[in-house]
DNA sequence: CTGGAGGCAATTGCATGCACTTTTTGCCTT
DNA sequence: AAGGCAAAAAGTGCATGCAATTGCCTCCAG
């Protein structure tokens, strides 16, 4: 190989591959079921097959990629049933995070949560889906961190990444933006008054609704269209 | 390299390495902090460095191994704080599994759970720690499966494997065996009568107690003794 | 036309080689 | 004797090569 691959940020080549391929899966650019050819990927990213292979192995360990011995790797394909189980897990995990957050967030964390949440109200008014999506992501991350439990945090983030391809389109549903904000509001209120039970319930309900909203789109998502790899 | 490595069961070489190294970590044969030298491991298992590298990468993705770029891999070392967070997560996960189990187990599953649980009472009477440990493991696995949620199952099993090195010695504590059985009994009873709330609480409490029991030994566990790799 | 056997191309799996980074060792200076 | 520096040793990271497996295509028999 020749030219030093530029762009893509630091870390070892393997890490870059994990991020690069993982991103493409999580963002839905690579569809479930799509073939991940080592040679093409290597060529596409201008590296040898070795780091690509290692990356695929790690992604497989994370559940984003499915590997059939001697038969190549594909983007993990989840059955409707498995997807439901992930969503349900997500609801429970978020409930735990919210519950712990209500009990453990520092006053600083509570303040920030409230402020950012209020700020996101503006995005709703403007109907700025993209921006709200960002706020939404941040909002949930705050809950995960606010639980002050590293392992739960990791599990939750991991689970969220597995859902990412399926929940992307959720804010396309009319009125979903405002509803989402109101659901967040319930969570925030509960957390602010330290009501862990209410916070947990609100968070669980929130995810359940997202789950249903996403199910609408999941139906469309089962044509593993073959597109150029990258 | 020469002789076909025999023994260790099938799958690709990488999978074998993942299992072999993972087992040694989970069973405590390799201690947290211990260096995992690619070359030695490769020599020990009579394979080249490549599959060992891939295995280490996957184990790292699973959290069992820690990888410092250019500086080798070590068995993941968890701080007392992180360990506590894993135990706490475990308690929550088990609570979820027990709760779902109470709601969803088939009558067959309930029957088997009860039967095996009663059978394990005999191990307690005999003080057969090893045997009880096996029953214990099975018991919890039943709960995980009984939840009828693949993803929760996976998360829970994963989390359990991370705790394995630290909870090995729990049954060494005098009287722990009988106490453990009684705690199981609470869980079983609640599940049998479909009381999900009680089942969840009983499971959470059970793990919390194990957590404390293990903490006693965790203190001893911080001499990352260097022993021969395998 | 269907089903299957055989061979070929494509792709994976593992081994090896080389470059680069980190760590160690031994010498020199203060 | 302690500290620092430099060169060597060790070990990781990636590329490449080769054997083995799979999947496909063709061709032939029924």
Short mmCIF file of C-alpha atoms (C1' of nucleotides) in Angstrom, two decimals:
data_model
loop_
_atom_site.label_atom_id
_atom_site.label_comp_id
_atom_site.label_asym_id
_atom_site.label_seq_id
_atom_site.Cartn_x
_atom_site.Cartn_y
_atom_site.Cartn_z
CA UNK A 1 0.00 0.00 0.00
CA UNK A 2 1.11 3.53 -0.57
CA UNK A 3 -0.53 6.80 0.45
CA UNK A 4 -0.94 7.41 4.13
CA UNK A 5 -4.65 7.49 4.70
CA UNK A 6 -5.37 10.93 6.03
CA UNK A 7 -8.71 12.14 7.30
CA UNK A 8 -10.25 9.65 9.71
CA UNK A 9 -9.04 10.55 13.14
CA UNK A 10 -6.32 9.04 15.26
CA UNK A 11 -5.78 5.79 17.08
CA UNK A 12 -4.44 2.60 15.61
CA UNK A 13 -5.56 1.58 12.18
CA UNK A 14 -7.74 -1.11 13.70
CA UNK A 15 -9.52 1.43 15.86
CA UNK A 16 -10.09 3.61 12.86
CA UNK A 17 -11.59 0.68 11.04
CA UNK A 18 -13.81 -0.20 13.96
CA UNK A 19 -15.08 3.36 14.06
CA UNK A 20 -15.37 3.73 10.34
CA UNK A 21 -17.27 0.52 9.77
CA UNK A 22 -19.19 0.78 13.03
CA UNK A 23 -20.32 4.30 12.13
CA UNK A 24 -21.51 3.18 8.76
CA UNK A 25 -23.54 0.46 10.36
CA UNK A 26 -24.93 2.59 13.15
CA UNK A 27 -25.90 5.40 10.83
CA UNK A 28 -27.56 2.94 8.53
CA UNK A 29 -25.27 3.58 5.63
CA UNK A 30 -24.53 -0.10 5.65
CA UNK A 31 -27.76 -2.00 5.85
CA UNK A 32 -28.41 -5.11 7.90
CA UNK A 33 -27.55 -8.17 5.91
CA UNK A 34 -25.16 -6.33 3.66
CA UNK A 35 -22.00 -8.21 2.87
CA UNK A 36 -18.76 -6.93 4.34
CA UNK A 37 -16.04 -8.01 2.03
CA UNK A 38 -12.61 -7.82 3.61
CA UNK A 39 -10.78 -7.09 0.40
CA UNK A 40 -13.11 -4.34 -0.73
CA UNK A 41 -13.15 -2.71 2.67
CA UNK A 42 -9.38 -2.87 2.80
CA UNK A 43 -9.15 -1.30 -0.62
CA UNK A 44 -11.76 1.30 0.20
CA UNK A 45 -9.88 2.49 3.27
CA UNK A 46 -6.47 1.94 1.78
CA UNK A 47 -5.20 -0.47 4.39
CA UNK A 48 -4.38 -4.15 4.30
CA UNK A 49 -6.88 -6.82 5.15
CA UNK A 50 -5.41 -7.45 8.57
CA UNK A 51 -6.80 -4.41 10.38
CA UNK A 52 -10.10 -4.84 8.57
CA UNK A 53 -10.29 -8.41 9.76
CA UNK A 54 -9.54 -7.43 13.33
CA UNK A 55 -12.12 -4.69 13.16
CA UNK A 56 -14.75 -7.08 11.87
CA UNK A 57 -13.89 -9.44 14.69
CA UNK A 58 -14.39 -6.74 17.29
CA UNK A 59 -17.57 -5.50 15.71
CA UNK A 60 -18.76 -9.05 15.76
CA UNK A 61 -17.96 -9.28 19.46
CA UNK A 62 -20.04 -6.13 19.89
CA UNK A 63 -22.92 -7.65 17.99
CA UNK A 64 -22.94 -5.16 15.13
CA UNK A 65 -21.54 -7.66 12.67
CA UNK A 66 -22.28 -11.28 12.07
CA UNK A 67 -19.50 -13.59 11.10
CA UNK A 68 -19.92 -16.94 9.45
CA UNK A 69 -16.68 -18.94 9.48
CA UNK A 70 -15.21 -19.11 6.02
CA UNK A 71 -18.25 -17.40 4.63
CA UNK A 72 -17.55 -13.79 5.30
CA UNK A 73 -19.16 -11.16 7.44
CA UNK A 74 -22.41 -9.29 7.08
CA UNK A 75 -23.96 -6.41 8.92
CA UNK A 76 -25.84 -8.02 11.79
CA UNK A 77 -29.37 -8.72 10.82
CA UNK A 78 -31.83 -8.67 13.64
CA UNK A 79 -35.15 -10.37 13.50
CA UNK A 80 -38.21 -8.40 14.42
CA UNK A 81 -38.33 -10.42 17.60
CA UNK A 82 -34.74 -9.76 18.56
CA UNK A 83 -35.21 -6.10 17.79
CA UNK A 84 -38.14 -6.02 20.16
CA UNK A 85 -36.00 -7.61 22.83
CA UNK A 86 -33.34 -4.96 22.37
CA UNK A 87 -35.90 -2.20 22.63
CA UNK A 88 -37.33 -3.73 25.75
CA UNK A 89 -33.86 -3.97 27.25
CA UNK A 90 -33.27 -0.38 26.33
CA UNK A 91 -36.39 0.66 28.15
CA UNK A 92 -35.26 -1.15 31.27
CA UNK A 93 -31.75 0.23 31.05
CA UNK A 94 -32.98 3.75 30.61
CA UNK A 95 -35.31 3.25 33.51
CA UNK A 96 -32.39 2.25 35.69
CA UNK A 97 -30.34 5.22 34.55
CA UNK A 98 -33.18 7.61 35.22
CA UNK A 99 -33.84 6.07 38.61
CA UNK A 100 -30.20 6.33 39.62
CA UNK A 101 -29.96 9.80 38.15
CA UNK A 102 -32.83 10.94 40.32
CA UNK A 103 -30.94 9.67 43.32
CA UNK A 104 -27.38 10.52 42.47
CA UNK A 105 -27.00 13.41 40.08
CA UNK A 106 -24.99 16.25 41.50
CA UNK A 107 -26.67 19.61 41.62
CA UNK A 108 -24.47 20.66 38.74
CA UNK A 109 -25.65 17.76 36.65
CA UNK A 110 -29.25 18.49 37.49
CA UNK A 111 -28.82 22.11 36.54
CA UNK A 112 -27.22 21.28 33.22
CA UNK A 113 -29.87 18.71 32.45
CA UNK A 114 -32.61 21.20 33.07
CA UNK A 115 -30.93 23.97 31.09
CA UNK A 116 -30.22 21.84 28.05
CA UNK A 117 -33.67 20.38 28.19
CA UNK A 118 -35.22 23.82 28.17
CA UNK A 119 -32.95 24.84 25.34
CA UNK A 120 -34.18 21.94 23.29
CA UNK A 121 -37.72 23.26 23.56
CA UNK A 122 -36.66 25.84 21.01
CA UNK A 123 -35.76 23.14 18.52
CA UNK A 124 -39.24 21.74 18.89
CA UNK A 125 -40.84 25.09 18.15
CA UNK A 126 -38.71 25.47 15.05
CA UNK A 127 -39.37 21.91 14.03
CA UNK A 128 -35.61 21.53 13.67
CA UNK A 129 -35.49 17.76 13.56
CA UNK A 130 -31.74 17.44 13.02
CA UNK A 131 -30.89 19.75 15.87
CA UNK A 132 -33.39 18.18 18.17
CA UNK A 133 -31.96 14.80 17.38
CA UNK A 134 -28.63 16.01 18.62
CA UNK A 135 -30.16 17.41 21.80
CA UNK A 136 -32.06 14.20 22.27
CA UNK A 137 -28.88 12.19 22.03
CA UNK A 138 -27.18 14.46 24.54
CA UNK A 139 -30.14 14.32 26.85
CA UNK A 140 -30.06 10.59 27.11
CA UNK A 141 -26.30 10.55 27.47
CA UNK A 142 -26.72 12.83 30.46
CA UNK A 143 -29.01 10.32 32.07
CA UNK A 144 -26.54 7.52 31.45
CA UNK A 145 -23.72 9.49 33.00
CA UNK A 146 -25.92 10.79 35.78
CA UNK A 147 -26.49 7.25 36.98
CA UNK A 148 -22.90 7.29 38.22
CA UNK A 149 -22.41 3.68 37.31
CA UNK A 150 -19.78 3.01 34.68
CA UNK A 151 -20.94 -0.43 33.75
CA UNK A 152 -24.58 0.48 33.32
CA UNK A 153 -23.38 3.39 31.26
CA UNK A 154 -21.42 1.09 28.99
CA UNK A 155 -24.22 -1.41 28.60
CA UNK A 156 -26.67 1.32 27.81
CA UNK A 157 -24.48 3.03 25.26
CA UNK A 158 -23.79 -0.29 23.65
CA UNK A 159 -27.45 -1.13 23.47
CA UNK A 160 -28.28 2.27 22.10
CA UNK A 161 -25.76 1.83 19.31
CA UNK A 162 -27.41 -1.41 18.31
CA UNK A 163 -30.72 0.37 18.05
CA UNK A 164 -29.38 3.37 16.23
CA UNK A 165 -30.01 2.05 12.73
CA UNK A 166 -33.65 1.50 13.58
CA UNK A 167 -34.57 4.60 15.47
CA UNK A 168 -33.06 7.12 13.17
CA UNK A 169 -36.24 8.01 11.45
CA UNK A 170 -38.38 8.32 14.52
CA UNK A 171 -38.67 12.10 14.39
CA UNK A 172 -40.12 11.91 10.93
CA UNK A 173 -43.46 11.00 12.44
CA UNK A 174 -45.62 14.08 12.65
CA UNK A 175 -45.91 15.45 16.17
CA UNK A 176 -43.26 13.10 17.47
CA UNK A 177 -40.91 16.00 18.23
CA UNK A 178 -43.26 17.70 20.64
CA UNK A 179 -44.33 14.46 22.24
CA UNK A 180 -40.74 13.46 22.76
CA UNK A 181 -40.05 16.76 24.50
CA UNK A 182 -43.00 16.31 26.82
CA UNK A 183 -41.82 12.85 27.72
CA UNK A 184 -38.39 14.22 28.46
CA UNK A 185 -40.07 16.84 30.56
CA UNK A 186 -41.67 14.20 32.73
CA UNK A 187 -38.30 12.58 33.27
CA UNK A 188 -36.59 15.85 34.08
CA UNK A 189 -39.27 16.90 36.51
CA UNK A 190 -39.10 13.61 38.33
CA UNK A 191 -35.34 13.76 38.53
CA UNK A 192 -35.36 17.33 39.77
CA UNK A 193 -37.54 16.40 42.66
CA UNK A 194 -35.53 13.26 43.30
CA UNK A 195 -38.43 10.96 42.61
CA UNK A 196 -36.57 7.91 41.42
CA UNK A 197 -39.63 5.74 40.90
CA UNK A 198 -41.38 8.29 38.73
CA UNK A 199 -38.17 9.00 36.82
CA UNK A 200 -37.71 5.32 36.09
CA UNK A 201 -41.25 4.88 34.94
CA UNK A 202 -41.16 7.99 32.77
CA UNK A 203 -37.95 6.85 31.13
CA UNK A 204 -39.27 3.38 30.49
CA UNK A 205 -42.45 4.71 28.96
CA UNK A 206 -40.49 7.12 26.82
CA UNK A 207 -38.41 4.37 25.28
CA UNK A 208 -41.43 2.18 24.79
CA UNK A 209 -43.04 4.91 22.74
CA UNK A 210 -39.89 5.39 20.71
CA UNK A 211 -39.89 1.67 20.17
CA UNK A 212 -43.36 1.77 18.72
CA UNK A 213 -42.55 4.80 16.63
CA UNK A 214 -39.53 3.03 15.22
CA UNK A 215 -41.41 -0.15 14.52
CA UNK A 216 -43.28 1.74 11.86
CA UNK A 217 -40.06 2.26 9.98
CA UNK A 218 -38.50 -1.07 10.79
CA UNK A 219 -40.96 -2.58 8.39
CA UNK A 220 -39.42 -0.65 5.50
CA UNK A 221 -35.95 -1.57 6.56
CA UNK A 222 -35.73 -5.04 5.31
CA UNK A 223 -34.41 -4.59 1.83
CA UNK A 224 -30.69 -5.03 2.34
CA UNK A 225 -29.85 -2.86 -0.62
CA UNK A 226 -26.42 -3.40 -2.04
CA UNK A 227 -24.62 -0.15 -2.35
CA UNK A 228 -20.97 0.74 -2.73
CA UNK A 229 -19.07 0.09 0.44
CA UNK A 230 -18.33 3.48 1.94
CA UNK B 1 4.53 -24.20 13.08
CA UNK B 2 3.95 -27.90 13.01
CA UNK B 3 1.58 -30.17 14.93
CA UNK B 4 -2.13 -29.62 14.59
CA UNK B 5 -3.23 -28.46 18.01
CA UNK B 6 -5.61 -31.06 19.20
CA UNK B 7 -7.79 -30.87 22.30
CA UNK B 8 -9.60 -27.54 22.53
CA UNK B 9 -12.84 -27.92 20.70
CA UNK B 10 -13.80 -26.81 17.25
CA UNK B 11 -14.41 -23.50 15.53
CA UNK B 12 -11.81 -21.30 13.92
CA UNK B 13 -8.49 -20.85 15.58
CA UNK B 14 -9.47 -17.36 16.62
CA UNK B 15 -12.57 -18.65 18.37
CA UNK B 16 -10.50 -21.22 20.16
CA UNK B 17 -8.15 -18.52 21.32
CA UNK B 18 -11.00 -16.35 22.51
CA UNK B 19 -12.37 -19.23 24.52
CA UNK B 20 -9.01 -20.39 25.80
CA UNK B 21 -7.84 -16.98 26.94
CA UNK B 22 -11.29 -15.88 28.05
CA UNK B 23 -11.70 -19.00 30.16
CA UNK B 24 -8.38 -18.46 31.82
CA UNK B 25 -9.38 -14.94 32.70
CA UNK B 26 -12.87 -15.81 33.86
CA UNK B 27 -11.68 -18.69 36.00
CA UNK B 28 -9.06 -16.50 37.54
CA UNK B 29 -6.15 -18.46 36.20
CA UNK B 30 -4.96 -15.27 34.61
CA UNK B 31 -5.10 -12.51 37.15
CA UNK B 32 -6.21 -8.94 36.54
CA UNK B 33 -3.27 -6.85 35.48
CA UNK B 34 -1.33 -9.80 34.20
CA UNK B 35 0.50 -9.17 30.97
CA UNK B 36 -0.77 -10.95 27.87
CA UNK B 37 2.18 -11.30 25.60
CA UNK B 38 1.18 -12.11 22.05
CA UNK B 39 4.29 -14.06 21.26
CA UNK B 40 4.18 -16.21 24.38
CA UNK B 41 0.48 -16.90 23.98
CA UNK B 42 1.03 -17.84 20.35
CA UNK B 43 3.84 -20.18 21.35
CA UNK B 44 1.84 -21.63 24.21
CA UNK B 45 -1.08 -22.53 21.98
CA UNK B 46 1.04 -23.38 19.00
CA UNK B 47 -0.47 -20.88 16.60
CA UNK B 48 0.84 -17.74 15.01
CA UNK B 49 0.41 -14.33 16.52
CA UNK B 50 -2.39 -13.38 14.16
CA UNK B 51 -5.23 -15.37 15.74
CA UNK B 52 -3.94 -14.43 19.17
CA UNK B 53 -4.07 -10.78 18.22
CA UNK B 54 -7.59 -11.07 16.92
CA UNK B 55 -8.65 -12.89 20.04
CA UNK B 56 -7.16 -10.21 22.25
CA UNK B 57 -8.98 -7.61 20.20
CA UNK B 58 -12.29 -9.34 20.69
CA UNK B 59 -11.70 -9.92 24.36
CA UNK B 60 -10.89 -6.27 24.62
CA UNK B 61 -14.18 -5.40 22.94
CA UNK B 62 -15.86 -7.58 25.56
CA UNK B 63 -14.07 -5.79 28.36
CA UNK B 64 -12.12 -8.77 29.65
CA UNK B 65 -8.84 -7.47 28.32
CA UNK B 66 -7.36 -4.03 28.29
CA UNK B 67 -5.29 -2.95 25.35
CA UNK B 68 -2.82 -0.12 25.36
CA UNK B 69 -1.73 0.80 21.84
CA UNK B 70 1.84 -0.32 21.24
CA UNK B 71 2.15 -1.34 24.85
CA UNK B 72 0.56 -4.74 24.91
CA UNK B 73 -2.51 -6.17 26.50
CA UNK B 74 -3.25 -7.04 30.09
CA UNK B 75 -6.09 -8.81 31.79
CA UNK B 76 -8.58 -6.06 32.47
CA UNK B 77 -7.99 -4.60 35.84
CA UNK B 78 -11.03 -3.16 37.53
CA UNK B 79 -10.86 -0.62 40.26
CA UNK B 80 -12.79 -1.28 43.41
CA UNK B 81 -15.17 1.41 42.25
CA UNK B 82 -15.70 -0.07 38.83
CA UNK B 83 -16.18 -3.49 40.35
CA UNK B 84 -18.89 -2.07 42.58
CA UNK B 85 -20.58 -0.60 39.53
CA UNK B 86 -20.54 -3.97 37.80
CA UNK B 87 -22.01 -5.67 40.83
CA UNK B 88 -24.69 -3.05 41.06
CA UNK B 89 -25.51 -3.50 37.39
CA UNK B 90 -25.62 -7.22 37.93
CA UNK B 91 -28.15 -6.78 40.71
CA UNK B 92 -30.34 -4.68 38.45
CA UNK B 93 -30.02 -7.07 35.54
CA UNK B 94 -30.87 -10.05 37.68
CA UNK B 95 -33.81 -8.15 39.07
CA UNK B 96 -35.08 -7.58 35.56
CA UNK B 97 -34.61 -11.23 34.63
CA UNK B 98 -36.39 -12.40 37.75
CA UNK B 99 -39.20 -9.94 37.18
CA UNK B 100 -39.68 -11.04 33.59
CA UNK B 101 -39.31 -14.66 34.58
CA UNK B 102 -42.15 -14.31 37.04
CA UNK B 103 -44.29 -12.95 34.25
CA UNK B 104 -43.19 -15.03 31.32
CA UNK B 105 -41.77 -18.41 32.24
CA UNK B 106 -43.65 -21.28 30.72
CA UNK B 107 -45.05 -23.82 33.11
CA UNK B 108 -42.31 -26.18 31.99
CA UNK B 109 -39.66 -23.67 32.87
CA UNK B 110 -41.23 -23.04 36.23
CA UNK B 111 -41.37 -26.73 36.96
CA UNK B 112 -37.74 -27.29 36.03
CA UNK B 113 -36.65 -24.30 38.05
CA UNK B 114 -38.43 -25.60 41.10
CA UNK B 115 -37.13 -29.15 40.68
CA UNK B 116 -33.52 -28.15 40.20
CA UNK B 117 -33.76 -25.72 43.05
CA UNK B 118 -35.01 -28.41 45.38
CA UNK B 119 -32.30 -30.74 44.15
CA UNK B 120 -29.67 -28.20 45.07
CA UNK B 121 -30.88 -28.27 48.66
CA UNK B 122 -29.13 -31.60 48.92
CA UNK B 123 -25.81 -30.00 47.98
CA UNK B 124 -26.29 -27.56 50.81
CA UNK B 125 -26.84 -30.35 53.32
CA UNK B 126 -23.71 -32.09 52.14
CA UNK B 127 -21.77 -28.87 52.12
CA UNK B 128 -20.73 -29.74 48.56
CA UNK B 129 -19.48 -26.36 47.53
CA UNK B 130 -18.28 -27.33 44.07
CA UNK B 131 -21.52 -29.03 43.18
CA UNK B 132 -23.61 -26.25 44.59
CA UNK B 133 -21.62 -23.77 42.58
CA UNK B 134 -22.64 -25.62 39.47
CA UNK B 135 -26.29 -25.64 40.51
CA UNK B 136 -26.03 -21.99 41.38
CA UNK B 137 -24.72 -21.17 37.95
CA UNK B 138 -27.50 -23.15 36.33
CA UNK B 139 -30.10 -21.56 38.54
CA UNK B 140 -29.18 -18.08 37.47
CA UNK B 141 -28.93 -19.12 33.83
CA UNK B 142 -32.50 -20.33 34.10
CA UNK B 143 -33.61 -16.93 35.24
CA UNK B 144 -31.81 -15.27 32.37
CA UNK B 145 -33.43 -17.55 29.85
CA UNK B 146 -36.77 -17.39 31.58
CA UNK B 147 -36.91 -13.67 30.96
CA UNK B 148 -37.53 -14.48 27.29
CA UNK B 149 -35.51 -11.55 26.16
CA UNK B 150 -32.43 -12.38 24.13
CA UNK B 151 -30.69 -9.09 24.58
CA UNK B 152 -31.12 -8.92 28.34
CA UNK B 153 -29.89 -12.47 28.41
CA UNK B 154 -26.75 -11.52 26.53
CA UNK B 155 -26.07 -8.46 28.63
CA UNK B 156 -26.52 -10.42 31.80
CA UNK B 157 -24.31 -13.30 30.76
CA UNK B 158 -21.68 -10.83 29.68
CA UNK B 159 -21.82 -9.00 32.94
CA UNK B 160 -21.67 -12.22 34.88
CA UNK B 161 -18.54 -13.26 33.05
CA UNK B 162 -16.87 -10.03 34.04
CA UNK B 163 -17.66 -10.72 37.65
CA UNK B 164 -16.66 -14.36 37.55
CA UNK B 165 -13.07 -13.80 38.61
CA UNK B 166 -14.24 -11.99 41.71
CA UNK B 167 -17.07 -14.11 42.90
CA UNK B 168 -15.36 -17.47 42.75
CA UNK B 169 -14.62 -17.73 46.39
CA UNK B 170 -17.97 -16.56 47.68
CA UNK B 171 -19.03 -19.98 48.94
CA UNK B 172 -15.95 -20.22 51.08
CA UNK B 173 -17.62 -17.98 53.61
CA UNK B 174 -19.09 -20.11 56.38
CA UNK B 175 -22.84 -20.42 56.17
CA UNK B 176 -22.94 -18.76 52.77
CA UNK B 177 -24.17 -21.92 51.11
CA UNK B 178 -27.32 -22.19 53.18
CA UNK B 179 -27.99 -18.47 52.99
CA UNK B 180 -27.62 -18.55 49.24
CA UNK B 181 -30.16 -21.33 49.00
CA UNK B 182 -32.65 -19.47 51.13
CA UNK B 183 -32.27 -16.42 48.94
CA UNK B 184 -32.86 -18.55 45.89
CA UNK B 185 -35.88 -19.92 47.60
CA UNK B 186 -37.36 -16.46 47.95
CA UNK B 187 -36.86 -15.87 44.26
CA UNK B 188 -38.36 -19.20 43.27
CA UNK B 189 -41.37 -18.74 45.48
CA UNK B 190 -42.07 -15.32 44.08
CA UNK B 191 -41.71 -16.57 40.53
CA UNK B 192 -43.96 -19.55 41.14
CA UNK B 193 -46.74 -17.31 42.28
CA UNK B 194 -46.07 -14.87 39.46
CA UNK B 195 -45.19 -12.03 41.79
CA UNK B 196 -42.84 -10.09 39.56
CA UNK B 197 -42.18 -7.29 42.02
CA UNK B 198 -41.17 -9.64 44.80
CA UNK B 199 -39.11 -11.74 42.42
CA UNK B 200 -37.23 -8.68 41.23
CA UNK B 201 -36.57 -7.48 44.72
CA UNK B 202 -35.44 -10.90 45.93
CA UNK B 203 -33.06 -11.25 43.01
CA UNK B 204 -31.61 -7.80 43.54
CA UNK B 205 -31.07 -8.45 47.21
CA UNK B 206 -29.48 -11.79 46.47
CA UNK B 207 -26.88 -10.28 44.19
CA UNK B 208 -26.23 -7.46 46.61
CA UNK B 209 -25.36 -9.98 49.26
CA UNK B 210 -23.11 -11.89 46.90
CA UNK B 211 -21.49 -8.59 46.11
CA UNK B 212 -20.67 -7.99 49.73
CA UNK B 213 -19.50 -11.55 50.22
CA UNK B 214 -17.19 -11.18 47.26
CA UNK B 215 -15.86 -7.86 48.40
CA UNK B 216 -14.21 -9.68 51.26
CA UNK B 217 -12.10 -11.61 48.82
CA UNK B 218 -11.62 -8.86 46.31
CA UNK B 219 -9.27 -7.29 48.79
CA UNK B 220 -6.90 -10.25 48.51
CA UNK B 221 -7.07 -10.19 44.77
CA UNK B 222 -4.79 -7.39 44.00
CA UNK B 223 -1.46 -9.11 43.70
CA UNK B 224 -1.28 -9.65 39.95
CA UNK B 225 1.02 -12.61 40.39
CA UNK B 226 3.04 -13.46 37.36
CA UNK B 227 2.70 -17.08 36.56
CA UNK B 228 3.36 -19.05 33.43
CA UNK B 229 0.85 -18.27 30.77
CA UNK B 230 -1.47 -21.27 30.48
"C1'" DC C 1 -35.80 -29.65 -17.82
"C1'" DT C 2 -33.97 -31.09 -13.35
"C1'" DG C 3 -30.38 -32.69 -10.36
"C1'" DG C 4 -25.83 -33.49 -9.27
"C1'" DA C 5 -20.64 -34.09 -9.88
"C1'" DG C 6 -16.52 -31.81 -10.89
"C1'" DG C 7 -13.58 -28.01 -11.51
"C1'" DC C 8 -12.53 -23.00 -11.24
"C1'" DA C 9 -12.60 -18.43 -9.29
"C1'" DA C 10 -13.14 -15.80 -5.30
"C1'" DT C 11 -12.56 -15.19 -0.48
"C1'" DT C 12 -11.35 -16.37 4.02
"C1'" DG C 13 -7.92 -18.00 7.63
"C1'" DC C 14 -3.48 -18.19 9.27
"C1'" DA C 15 1.61 -17.60 9.02
"C1'" DT C 16 5.42 -14.87 8.34
"C1'" DG C 17 8.13 -10.65 7.60
"C1'" DC C 18 9.34 -6.03 8.32
"C1'" DA C 19 8.91 -1.34 10.26
"C1'" DC C 20 8.06 1.31 14.14
"C1'" DT C 21 7.34 2.06 19.12
"C1'" DT C 22 8.38 1.19 23.73
"C1'" DT C 23 11.29 -0.56 27.29
"C1'" DT C 24 15.44 -2.02 29.08
"C1'" DT C 25 20.29 -2.02 29.77
"C1'" DG C 26 24.71 -0.32 30.22
"C1'" DC C 27 27.76 3.38 30.00
"C1'" DC C 28 29.07 7.98 30.86
"C1'" DT C 29 28.70 12.23 33.36
"C1'" DT C 30 28.25 14.88 37.44
"C1'" DA D 1 26.33 6.81 43.85
"C1'" DA D 2 22.70 8.81 41.30
"C1'" DG D 3 20.96 10.58 37.15
"C1'" DG D 4 20.62 10.80 32.35
"C1'" DC D 5 21.34 9.38 27.73
"C1'" DA D 6 21.88 6.21 23.92
"C1'" DA D 7 21.89 1.98 21.82
"C1'" DA D 8 20.06 -2.55 21.82
"C1'" DA D 9 16.40 -5.71 22.80
"C1'" DA D 10 11.76 -6.77 22.99
"C1'" DG D 11 7.21 -6.44 21.44
"C1'" DT D 12 3.46 -4.45 18.84
"C1'" DG D 13 1.15 -3.06 14.29
"C1'" DC D 14 0.40 -3.78 9.70
"C1'" DA D 15 1.32 -5.85 5.07
"C1'" DT D 16 1.77 -9.64 2.27
"C1'" DG D 17 1.74 -14.55 0.88
"C1'" DC D 18 -0.05 -19.04 0.69
"C1'" DA D 19 -3.12 -22.88 1.87
"C1'" DA D 20 -7.82 -24.14 2.48
"C1'" DT D 21 -12.60 -23.58 2.18
"C1'" DT D 22 -16.68 -22.01 -0.14
"C1'" DG D 23 -19.66 -20.84 -3.83
"C1'" DC D 24 -20.50 -20.83 -8.60
"C1'" DC D 25 -20.53 -22.41 -13.11
"C1'" DT D 26 -20.50 -25.79 -16.37
"C1'" DC D 27 -21.48 -30.00 -18.16
"C1'" DC D 28 -23.40 -34.44 -18.23
"C1'" DA D 29 -26.78 -38.04 -16.91
"C1'" DG D 30 -31.33 -39.15 -16.12
#
